[in-house]
Amino acid sequence: MEFKYLSISILEKYSYFHLLKKLSEGANMKLKFVFTLIFLAAVSILHSQTYPVPDILYYKFNSGGTTTPNYAVPGQGNNPAPLLGGLTNGMTGQFDSALVGVGASSTTAYVNTGWNMNFGTSSWTISTWINNIPATGTNYLFGNDITTSFRCFTNGAAGAGNITLRGLNATVFPNINVTGVLPGANVIHFVYDSVSTTLKVYVNGAFQSSTLMPALNLTAAVVFKVGGYGTAAGLGQGWLMDEFRVYKRALDTAEISATWNNPLPHTVT
């Protein structure tokens, strides 16, 4: 009888510990599942990258009418920026609508950014989408005042189908020619790195050229114009610009590749 009770006792203990073990295993499985989810979430966060909006200017030209918000953070200049001289937001841009040219003088027709160029000796990046621009004729896409003569124009000295970024003279700012981008549509990045003093060009996210520059110190006394420069001919009739971005830093290749064909901010996972 005692043996019988002993056997039952042993069996009961075995069943009890066996049950605890199973419950423990079950709990461990749940914990493993929870920790796995946490781990995967952490990996996802670590491997995701959010690219922010520019810090000086960012025009999407999507608002309609004769102004455009400056989506840059913190941003500089006018917000919203007035579109002067008949320029409008319309037609089809890279995303939604675009800045539409009217073929007038930059004296009156331009986007009044309200920003005086203040790059100084720092790195910087300027990028924009362009389209519907003929491979003949010289017109200006953007620029500041005549003193520093920082401007970007079509064709002309660059040759048919190309655009040029130019400064005061070839000694202080060698010409930066961007080839094969007209009539478009194309996205162009100009990236100046103050450490290496190189100015790199990217077209549709792909590297095109690199030019060794003198150490640049870029400031301006009057407003930076988009869609024009000084008193010269601005955007031609029906010419399109979109996604105009200005940063006071040099974008790296990874950021350019990830953002050239995406509105900002943009997260890559």
PDB file of C-alpha atoms in Angstrom:
ATOM      1  CA  MET A   1       0.000   0.000   0.000  1.00  0.00           C
ATOM      2  CA  GLU A   2       2.808   2.366   0.918  1.00  0.00           C
ATOM      3  CA  PHE A   3       4.508   1.466  -2.355  1.00  0.00           C
ATOM      4  CA  LYS A   4       1.312   2.224  -4.176  1.00  0.00           C
ATOM      5  CA  TYR A   5       1.005   5.630  -2.490  1.00  0.00           C
ATOM      6  CA  LEU A   6       4.696   6.275  -3.127  1.00  0.00           C
ATOM      7  CA  SER A   7       4.242   5.490  -6.767  1.00  0.00           C
ATOM      8  CA  ILE A   8       1.253   7.790  -6.979  1.00  0.00           C
ATOM      9  CA  SER A   9       3.208  10.475  -5.149  1.00  0.00           C
ATOM     10  CA  ILE A  10       6.148  10.137  -7.541  1.00  0.00           C
ATOM     11  CA  LEU A  11       3.831  10.219 -10.524  1.00  0.00           C
ATOM     12  CA  GLU A  12       2.041  13.275  -9.145  1.00  0.00           C
ATOM     13  CA  LYS A  13       5.368  15.053  -8.559  1.00  0.00           C
ATOM     14  CA  TYR A  14       6.553  14.074 -11.999  1.00  0.00           C
ATOM     15  CA  SER A  15       3.365  15.361 -13.563  1.00  0.00           C
ATOM     16  CA  TYR A  16       3.628  18.583 -11.552  1.00  0.00           C
ATOM     17  CA  PHE A  17       7.216  19.263 -12.554  1.00  0.00           C
ATOM     18  CA  HIS A  18       6.510  18.129 -16.061  1.00  0.00           C
ATOM     19  CA  LEU A  19       3.659  20.616 -16.211  1.00  0.00           C
ATOM     20  CA  LEU A  20       5.855  23.388 -14.796  1.00  0.00           C
ATOM     21  CA  LYS A  21       8.466  22.567 -17.389  1.00  0.00           C
ATOM     22  CA  LYS A  22       5.933  22.722 -20.167  1.00  0.00           C
ATOM     23  CA  LEU A  23       4.536  25.982 -18.849  1.00  0.00           C
ATOM     24  CA  SER A  24       8.059  27.320 -18.563  1.00  0.00           C
ATOM     25  CA  GLU A  25       8.835  26.234 -22.091  1.00  0.00           C
ATOM     26  CA  GLY A  26       5.648  27.878 -23.228  1.00  0.00           C
ATOM     27  CA  ALA A  27       6.583  31.073 -21.432  1.00  0.00           C
ATOM     28  CA  ASN A  28      10.046  30.958 -22.951  1.00  0.00           C
ATOM     29  CA  MET A  29       8.541  30.556 -26.392  1.00  0.00           C
ATOM     30  CA  LYS A  30       6.368  33.588 -25.804  1.00  0.00           C
ATOM     31  CA  LEU A  31       9.298  35.559 -24.475  1.00  0.00           C
ATOM     32  CA  LYS A  32      11.394  34.469 -27.434  1.00  0.00           C
ATOM     33  CA  PHE A  33       8.608  35.615 -29.752  1.00  0.00           C
ATOM     34  CA  VAL A  34       8.359  38.978 -28.001  1.00  0.00           C
ATOM     35  CA  PHE A  35      12.118  39.461 -27.991  1.00  0.00           C
ATOM     36  CA  THR A  36      12.244  38.442 -31.649  1.00  0.00           C
ATOM     37  CA  LEU A  37       9.692  41.114 -32.500  1.00  0.00           C
ATOM     38  CA  ILE A  38      11.634  43.689 -30.487  1.00  0.00           C
ATOM     39  CA  PHE A  39      14.866  42.655 -32.181  1.00  0.00           C
ATOM     40  CA  LEU A  40      13.348  42.851 -35.653  1.00  0.00           C
ATOM     41  CA  ALA A  41      11.859  46.254 -34.871  1.00  0.00           C
ATOM     42  CA  ALA A  42      15.229  47.475 -33.620  1.00  0.00           C
ATOM     43  CA  VAL A  43      16.963  46.152 -36.730  1.00  0.00           C
ATOM     44  CA  SER A  44      14.363  47.860 -38.898  1.00  0.00           C
ATOM     45  CA  ILE A  45      14.917  51.163 -37.108  1.00  0.00           C
ATOM     46  CA  LEU A  46      18.684  50.834 -37.279  1.00  0.00           C
ATOM     47  CA  HIS A  47      18.581  49.993 -40.981  1.00  0.00           C
ATOM     48  CA  SER A  48      16.044  52.686 -41.941  1.00  0.00           C
ATOM     49  CA  GLN A  49      17.149  56.149 -42.938  1.00  0.00           C
ATOM     50  CA  THR A  50      15.012  59.276 -43.077  1.00  0.00           C
ATOM     51  CA  TYR A  51      16.329  62.013 -45.332  1.00  0.00           C
ATOM     52  CA  PRO A  52      15.105  65.445 -44.183  1.00  0.00           C
ATOM     53  CA  VAL A  53      13.965  68.457 -46.140  1.00  0.00           C
ATOM     54  CA  PRO A  54      16.638  71.043 -47.037  1.00  0.00           C
ATOM     55  CA  ASP A  55      17.574  73.692 -44.499  1.00  0.00           C
ATOM     56  CA  ILE A  56      17.518  76.820 -46.706  1.00  0.00           C
ATOM     57  CA  LEU A  57      15.078  76.548 -49.644  1.00  0.00           C
ATOM     58  CA  TYR A  58      12.659  73.856 -50.774  1.00  0.00           C
ATOM     59  CA  TYR A  59      10.023  74.715 -53.380  1.00  0.00           C
ATOM     60  CA  LYS A  60       7.593  72.063 -54.608  1.00  0.00           C
ATOM     61  CA  PHE A  61       5.525  74.475 -56.747  1.00  0.00           C
ATOM     62  CA  ASN A  62       2.364  72.520 -55.910  1.00  0.00           C
ATOM     63  CA  SER A  63       0.228  75.223 -54.328  1.00  0.00           C
ATOM     64  CA  GLY A  64      -1.311  76.804 -57.414  1.00  0.00           C
ATOM     65  CA  GLY A  65      -1.623  80.554 -57.786  1.00  0.00           C
ATOM     66  CA  THR A  66       1.288  82.961 -57.600  1.00  0.00           C
ATOM     67  CA  THR A  67       3.117  81.924 -54.427  1.00  0.00           C
ATOM     68  CA  THR A  68       4.924  78.789 -53.332  1.00  0.00           C
ATOM     69  CA  PRO A  69       5.607  77.631 -49.753  1.00  0.00           C
ATOM     70  CA  ASN A  70       9.182  77.178 -48.605  1.00  0.00           C
ATOM     71  CA  TYR A  71       9.167  73.688 -47.080  1.00  0.00           C
ATOM     72  CA  ALA A  72      12.781  73.949 -45.870  1.00  0.00           C
ATOM     73  CA  VAL A  73      13.435  73.566 -42.132  1.00  0.00           C
ATOM     74  CA  PRO A  74      14.224  75.945 -40.578  1.00  0.00           C
ATOM     75  CA  GLY A  75      14.238  77.659 -43.965  1.00  0.00           C
ATOM     76  CA  GLN A  76      15.343  81.149 -44.936  1.00  0.00           C
ATOM     77  CA  GLY A  77      13.791  83.993 -46.906  1.00  0.00           C
ATOM     78  CA  ASN A  78      10.154  84.428 -47.875  1.00  0.00           C
ATOM     79  CA  ASN A  79       7.534  81.872 -46.910  1.00  0.00           C
ATOM     80  CA  PRO A  80       5.577  81.716 -49.067  1.00  0.00           C
ATOM     81  CA  ALA A  81       7.760  83.005 -51.880  1.00  0.00           C
ATOM     82  CA  PRO A  82       6.019  85.227 -54.465  1.00  0.00           C
ATOM     83  CA  LEU A  83       6.060  84.194 -58.136  1.00  0.00           C
ATOM     84  CA  LEU A  84       6.501  87.471 -59.999  1.00  0.00           C
ATOM     85  CA  GLY A  85       5.997  88.664 -63.558  1.00  0.00           C
ATOM     86  CA  GLY A  86       3.438  86.085 -64.618  1.00  0.00           C
ATOM     87  CA  LEU A  87       5.224  82.953 -63.378  1.00  0.00           C
ATOM     88  CA  THR A  88       2.772  80.320 -62.136  1.00  0.00           C
ATOM     89  CA  ASN A  89       2.515  76.888 -60.547  1.00  0.00           C
ATOM     90  CA  GLY A  90       1.033  74.581 -63.154  1.00  0.00           C
ATOM     91  CA  MET A  91       1.395  71.948 -65.876  1.00  0.00           C
ATOM     92  CA  THR A  92       3.201  68.714 -64.904  1.00  0.00           C
ATOM     93  CA  GLY A  93       6.317  68.696 -62.745  1.00  0.00           C
ATOM     94  CA  GLN A  94       8.434  65.948 -61.267  1.00  0.00           C
ATOM     95  CA  PHE A  95       5.752  65.520 -58.622  1.00  0.00           C
ATOM     96  CA  ASP A  96       2.407  67.239 -59.152  1.00  0.00           C
ATOM     97  CA  SER A  97       2.855  70.688 -60.751  1.00  0.00           C
ATOM     98  CA  ALA A  98       5.899  72.834 -61.609  1.00  0.00           C
ATOM     99  CA  LEU A  99       7.105  76.412 -61.976  1.00  0.00           C
ATOM    100  CA  VAL A 100       6.076  77.524 -65.478  1.00  0.00           C
ATOM    101  CA  GLY A 101       8.160  80.084 -67.381  1.00  0.00           C
ATOM    102  CA  VAL A 102       6.731  82.980 -69.383  1.00  0.00           C
ATOM    103  CA  GLY A 103       9.724  84.042 -71.492  1.00  0.00           C
ATOM    104  CA  ALA A 104      10.182  87.417 -69.804  1.00  0.00           C
ATOM    105  CA  SER A 105      13.104  89.354 -68.350  1.00  0.00           C
ATOM    106  CA  SER A 106      14.398  88.365 -64.921  1.00  0.00           C
ATOM    107  CA  THR A 107      13.982  92.001 -63.946  1.00  0.00           C
ATOM    108  CA  THR A 108      10.314  91.297 -63.337  1.00  0.00           C
ATOM    109  CA  ALA A 109       9.738  87.541 -63.788  1.00  0.00           C
ATOM    110  CA  TYR A 110      11.307  85.405 -61.056  1.00  0.00           C
ATOM    111  CA  VAL A 111      10.632  83.640 -57.771  1.00  0.00           C
ATOM    112  CA  ASN A 112      11.441  86.121 -55.022  1.00  0.00           C
ATOM    113  CA  THR A 113      13.123  83.829 -52.498  1.00  0.00           C
ATOM    114  CA  GLY A 114      13.827  86.666 -50.068  1.00  0.00           C
ATOM    115  CA  TRP A 115      17.135  84.922 -49.389  1.00  0.00           C
ATOM    116  CA  ASN A 116      20.535  86.525 -49.862  1.00  0.00           C
ATOM    117  CA  MET A 117      23.088  83.816 -50.497  1.00  0.00           C
ATOM    118  CA  ASN A 118      25.029  83.227 -47.274  1.00  0.00           C
ATOM    119  CA  PHE A 119      26.967  80.022 -47.923  1.00  0.00           C
ATOM    120  CA  GLY A 120      30.208  81.731 -46.983  1.00  0.00           C
ATOM    121  CA  THR A 121      32.984  79.130 -46.893  1.00  0.00           C
ATOM    122  CA  SER A 122      30.682  76.214 -46.015  1.00  0.00           C
ATOM    123  CA  SER A 123      29.657  73.233 -48.122  1.00  0.00           C
ATOM    124  CA  TRP A 124      26.399  73.450 -50.062  1.00  0.00           C
ATOM    125  CA  THR A 125      24.076  71.641 -52.438  1.00  0.00           C
ATOM    126  CA  ILE A 126      21.642  73.002 -55.026  1.00  0.00           C
ATOM    127  CA  SER A 127      19.354  70.694 -56.958  1.00  0.00           C
ATOM    128  CA  THR A 128      16.403  71.079 -59.294  1.00  0.00           C
ATOM    129  CA  TRP A 129      14.264  69.240 -61.836  1.00  0.00           C
ATOM    130  CA  ILE A 130      13.997  70.797 -65.302  1.00  0.00           C
ATOM    131  CA  ASN A 131      11.966  69.929 -68.382  1.00  0.00           C
ATOM    132  CA  ASN A 132      10.702  71.229 -71.715  1.00  0.00           C
ATOM    133  CA  ILE A 133      13.784  73.395 -72.275  1.00  0.00           C
ATOM    134  CA  PRO A 134      15.041  73.625 -75.883  1.00  0.00           C
ATOM    135  CA  ALA A 135      18.655  72.866 -76.755  1.00  0.00           C
ATOM    136  CA  THR A 136      19.141  76.347 -78.228  1.00  0.00           C
ATOM    137  CA  GLY A 137      19.082  79.826 -76.725  1.00  0.00           C
ATOM    138  CA  THR A 138      20.578  81.150 -73.503  1.00  0.00           C
ATOM    139  CA  ASN A 139      18.256  81.686 -70.567  1.00  0.00           C
ATOM    140  CA  TYR A 140      18.863  81.692 -66.824  1.00  0.00           C
ATOM    141  CA  LEU A 141      17.551  79.134 -64.344  1.00  0.00           C
ATOM    142  CA  PHE A 142      18.720  80.733 -61.089  1.00  0.00           C
ATOM    143  CA  GLY A 143      21.305  83.110 -59.664  1.00  0.00           C
ATOM    144  CA  ASN A 144      22.042  85.989 -57.311  1.00  0.00           C
ATOM    145  CA  ASP A 145      23.559  89.421 -57.912  1.00  0.00           C
ATOM    146  CA  ILE A 146      25.967  90.689 -60.533  1.00  0.00           C
ATOM    147  CA  THR A 147      28.781  91.224 -57.982  1.00  0.00           C
ATOM    148  CA  THR A 148      29.428  87.521 -57.398  1.00  0.00           C
ATOM    149  CA  SER A 149      27.785  86.514 -60.687  1.00  0.00           C
ATOM    150  CA  PHE A 150      26.692  83.123 -59.379  1.00  0.00           C
ATOM    151  CA  ARG A 151      24.263  81.850 -62.007  1.00  0.00           C
ATOM    152  CA  CYS A 152      23.071  78.838 -63.969  1.00  0.00           C
ATOM    153  CA  PHE A 153      22.110  79.136 -67.637  1.00  0.00           C
ATOM    154  CA  THR A 154      21.174  77.017 -70.643  1.00  0.00           C
ATOM    155  CA  ASN A 155      23.154  76.273 -73.804  1.00  0.00           C
ATOM    156  CA  GLY A 156      25.395  79.224 -74.725  1.00  0.00           C
ATOM    157  CA  ALA A 157      29.039  78.636 -73.793  1.00  0.00           C
ATOM    158  CA  ALA A 158      28.123  75.204 -72.478  1.00  0.00           C
ATOM    159  CA  GLY A 159      27.024  74.046 -75.921  1.00  0.00           C
ATOM    160  CA  ALA A 160      23.674  72.844 -77.195  1.00  0.00           C
ATOM    161  CA  GLY A 161      21.715  70.628 -74.827  1.00  0.00           C
ATOM    162  CA  ASN A 162      23.828  71.532 -71.802  1.00  0.00           C
ATOM    163  CA  ILE A 163      23.651  73.905 -68.832  1.00  0.00           C
ATOM    164  CA  THR A 164      26.423  75.771 -67.008  1.00  0.00           C
ATOM    165  CA  LEU A 165      26.927  76.872 -63.405  1.00  0.00           C
ATOM    166  CA  ARG A 166      29.231  79.891 -63.458  1.00  0.00           C
ATOM    167  CA  GLY A 167      30.778  82.326 -61.001  1.00  0.00           C
ATOM    168  CA  LEU A 168      32.585  85.649 -61.252  1.00  0.00           C
ATOM    169  CA  ASN A 169      35.365  84.326 -63.495  1.00  0.00           C
ATOM    170  CA  ALA A 170      37.226  81.111 -64.292  1.00  0.00           C
ATOM    171  CA  THR A 171      39.931  81.905 -61.728  1.00  0.00           C
ATOM    172  CA  VAL A 172      37.658  82.051 -58.708  1.00  0.00           C
ATOM    173  CA  PHE A 173      34.908  79.767 -60.032  1.00  0.00           C
ATOM    174  CA  PRO A 174      35.658  77.475 -63.001  1.00  0.00           C
ATOM    175  CA  ASN A 175      32.683  76.780 -65.266  1.00  0.00           C
ATOM    176  CA  ILE A 176      30.700  73.697 -64.305  1.00  0.00           C
ATOM    177  CA  ASN A 177      29.113  72.239 -67.434  1.00  0.00           C
ATOM    178  CA  VAL A 178      26.328  69.672 -67.153  1.00  0.00           C
ATOM    179  CA  THR A 179      26.006  67.801 -70.409  1.00  0.00           C
ATOM    180  CA  GLY A 180      23.077  66.193 -72.175  1.00  0.00           C
ATOM    181  CA  VAL A 181      20.313  67.412 -69.864  1.00  0.00           C
ATOM    182  CA  LEU A 182      18.177  69.423 -72.302  1.00  0.00           C
ATOM    183  CA  PRO A 183      15.340  69.299 -73.144  1.00  0.00           C
ATOM    184  CA  GLY A 184      14.786  67.123 -70.033  1.00  0.00           C
ATOM    185  CA  ALA A 185      13.242  65.848 -67.917  1.00  0.00           C
ATOM    186  CA  ASN A 186      16.287  65.627 -65.634  1.00  0.00           C
ATOM    187  CA  VAL A 187      17.281  66.274 -62.024  1.00  0.00           C
ATOM    188  CA  ILE A 188      20.621  68.034 -61.531  1.00  0.00           C
ATOM    189  CA  HIS A 189      22.583  68.241 -58.279  1.00  0.00           C
ATOM    190  CA  PHE A 190      25.472  70.652 -57.750  1.00  0.00           C
ATOM    191  CA  VAL A 191      27.404  69.621 -54.628  1.00  0.00           C
ATOM    192  CA  TYR A 192      30.276  71.672 -53.224  1.00  0.00           C
ATOM    193  CA  ASP A 193      32.409  70.072 -50.498  1.00  0.00           C
ATOM    194  CA  SER A 194      34.426  72.696 -48.633  1.00  0.00           C
ATOM    195  CA  VAL A 195      36.836  70.096 -47.220  1.00  0.00           C
ATOM    196  CA  SER A 196      38.000  68.726 -50.575  1.00  0.00           C
ATOM    197  CA  THR A 197      37.063  71.960 -52.441  1.00  0.00           C
ATOM    198  CA  THR A 198      35.447  69.896 -55.173  1.00  0.00           C
ATOM    199  CA  LEU A 199      32.197  70.605 -56.960  1.00  0.00           C
ATOM    200  CA  LYS A 200      30.443  67.458 -58.111  1.00  0.00           C
ATOM    201  CA  VAL A 201      27.575  67.121 -60.553  1.00  0.00           C
ATOM    202  CA  TYR A 202      24.933  64.397 -60.469  1.00  0.00           C
ATOM    203  CA  VAL A 203      22.215  63.817 -63.058  1.00  0.00           C
ATOM    204  CA  ASN A 204      19.202  61.746 -62.044  1.00  0.00           C
ATOM    205  CA  GLY A 205      21.109  60.515 -59.013  1.00  0.00           C
ATOM    206  CA  ALA A 206      24.137  59.365 -61.016  1.00  0.00           C
ATOM    207  CA  PHE A 207      27.569  60.984 -60.768  1.00  0.00           C
ATOM    208  CA  GLN A 208      28.604  62.915 -63.881  1.00  0.00           C
ATOM    209  CA  SER A 209      31.678  65.026 -63.049  1.00  0.00           C
ATOM    210  CA  SER A 210      33.946  66.465 -60.363  1.00  0.00           C
ATOM    211  CA  THR A 211      35.861  69.745 -60.588  1.00  0.00           C
ATOM    212  CA  LEU A 212      38.572  70.934 -58.219  1.00  0.00           C
ATOM    213  CA  MET A 213      37.663  74.453 -57.119  1.00  0.00           C
ATOM    214  CA  PRO A 214      39.421  77.258 -55.278  1.00  0.00           C
ATOM    215  CA  ALA A 215      38.117  77.542 -51.725  1.00  0.00           C
ATOM    216  CA  LEU A 216      34.763  79.246 -52.283  1.00  0.00           C
ATOM    217  CA  ASN A 217      33.326  82.064 -50.195  1.00  0.00           C
ATOM    218  CA  LEU A 218      29.850  82.802 -51.527  1.00  0.00           C
ATOM    219  CA  THR A 219      27.753  85.651 -50.177  1.00  0.00           C
ATOM    220  CA  ALA A 220      25.444  88.073 -51.950  1.00  0.00           C
ATOM    221  CA  ALA A 221      24.058  91.541 -51.321  1.00  0.00           C
ATOM    222  CA  VAL A 222      20.707  91.067 -53.061  1.00  0.00           C
ATOM    223  CA  VAL A 223      18.058  88.402 -53.349  1.00  0.00           C
ATOM    224  CA  PHE A 224      18.697  85.016 -54.933  1.00  0.00           C
ATOM    225  CA  LYS A 225      16.330  84.467 -57.860  1.00  0.00           C
ATOM    226  CA  VAL A 226      14.797  81.181 -59.000  1.00  0.00           C
ATOM    227  CA  GLY A 227      13.620  81.107 -62.600  1.00  0.00           C
ATOM    228  CA  GLY A 228      15.876  84.018 -63.481  1.00  0.00           C
ATOM    229  CA  TYR A 229      19.077  85.971 -62.807  1.00  0.00           C
ATOM    230  CA  GLY A 230      19.751  89.700 -62.608  1.00  0.00           C
ATOM    231  CA  THR A 231      18.160  91.425 -65.601  1.00  0.00           C
ATOM    232  CA  ALA A 232      18.800  88.597 -68.078  1.00  0.00           C
ATOM    233  CA  ALA A 233      16.254  86.368 -69.825  1.00  0.00           C
ATOM    234  CA  GLY A 234      14.623  84.008 -67.353  1.00  0.00           C
ATOM    235  CA  LEU A 235      12.660  80.809 -67.896  1.00  0.00           C
ATOM    236  CA  GLY A 236      11.362  80.623 -71.446  1.00  0.00           C
ATOM    237  CA  GLN A 237       7.711  80.259 -72.333  1.00  0.00           C
ATOM    238  CA  GLY A 238       6.446  76.921 -71.032  1.00  0.00           C
ATOM    239  CA  TRP A 239       9.795  75.900 -69.524  1.00  0.00           C
ATOM    240  CA  LEU A 240       9.410  73.895 -66.338  1.00  0.00           C
ATOM    241  CA  MET A 241      11.279  73.740 -63.021  1.00  0.00           C
ATOM    242  CA  ASP A 242      10.354  71.700 -59.968  1.00  0.00           C
ATOM    243  CA  GLU A 243      11.710  70.430 -56.641  1.00  0.00           C
ATOM    244  CA  PHE A 244      14.113  73.320 -56.141  1.00  0.00           C
ATOM    245  CA  ARG A 245      16.299  72.489 -53.130  1.00  0.00           C
ATOM    246  CA  VAL A 246      19.112  74.398 -51.402  1.00  0.00           C
ATOM    247  CA  TYR A 247      21.161  72.950 -48.530  1.00  0.00           C
ATOM    248  CA  LYS A 248      24.015  74.424 -46.526  1.00  0.00           C
ATOM    249  CA  ARG A 249      25.793  71.083 -46.573  1.00  0.00           C
ATOM    250  CA  ALA A 250      27.191  68.662 -49.126  1.00  0.00           C
ATOM    251  CA  LEU A 251      24.859  65.748 -49.808  1.00  0.00           C
ATOM    252  CA  ASP A 252      26.655  62.428 -50.129  1.00  0.00           C
ATOM    253  CA  THR A 253      26.121  59.937 -52.937  1.00  0.00           C
ATOM    254  CA  ALA A 254      23.769  57.766 -50.879  1.00  0.00           C
ATOM    255  CA  GLU A 255      21.452  60.667 -50.051  1.00  0.00           C
ATOM    256  CA  ILE A 256      21.387  61.890 -53.634  1.00  0.00           C
ATOM    257  CA  SER A 257      20.625  58.394 -54.915  1.00  0.00           C
ATOM    258  CA  ALA A 258      17.821  57.964 -52.370  1.00  0.00           C
ATOM    259  CA  THR A 259      16.170  61.363 -52.792  1.00  0.00           C
ATOM    260  CA  TRP A 260      16.564  62.614 -56.364  1.00  0.00           C
ATOM    261  CA  ASN A 261      13.324  60.941 -57.456  1.00  0.00           C
ATOM    262  CA  ASN A 262      11.382  61.282 -54.192  1.00  0.00           C
ATOM    263  CA  PRO A 263       9.684  64.201 -52.456  1.00  0.00           C
ATOM    264  CA  LEU A 264      11.078  65.068 -49.043  1.00  0.00           C
ATOM    265  CA  PRO A 265      11.208  64.018 -46.287  1.00  0.00           C
ATOM    266  CA  HIS A 266      11.832  60.469 -47.493  1.00  0.00           C
ATOM    267  CA  THR A 267      12.436  57.288 -45.474  1.00  0.00           C
ATOM    268  CA  VAL A 268      14.366  54.337 -46.863  1.00  0.00           C
ATOM    269  CA  THR A 269      14.031  50.960 -45.103  1.00  0.00           C
TER     270      THR A 269
END
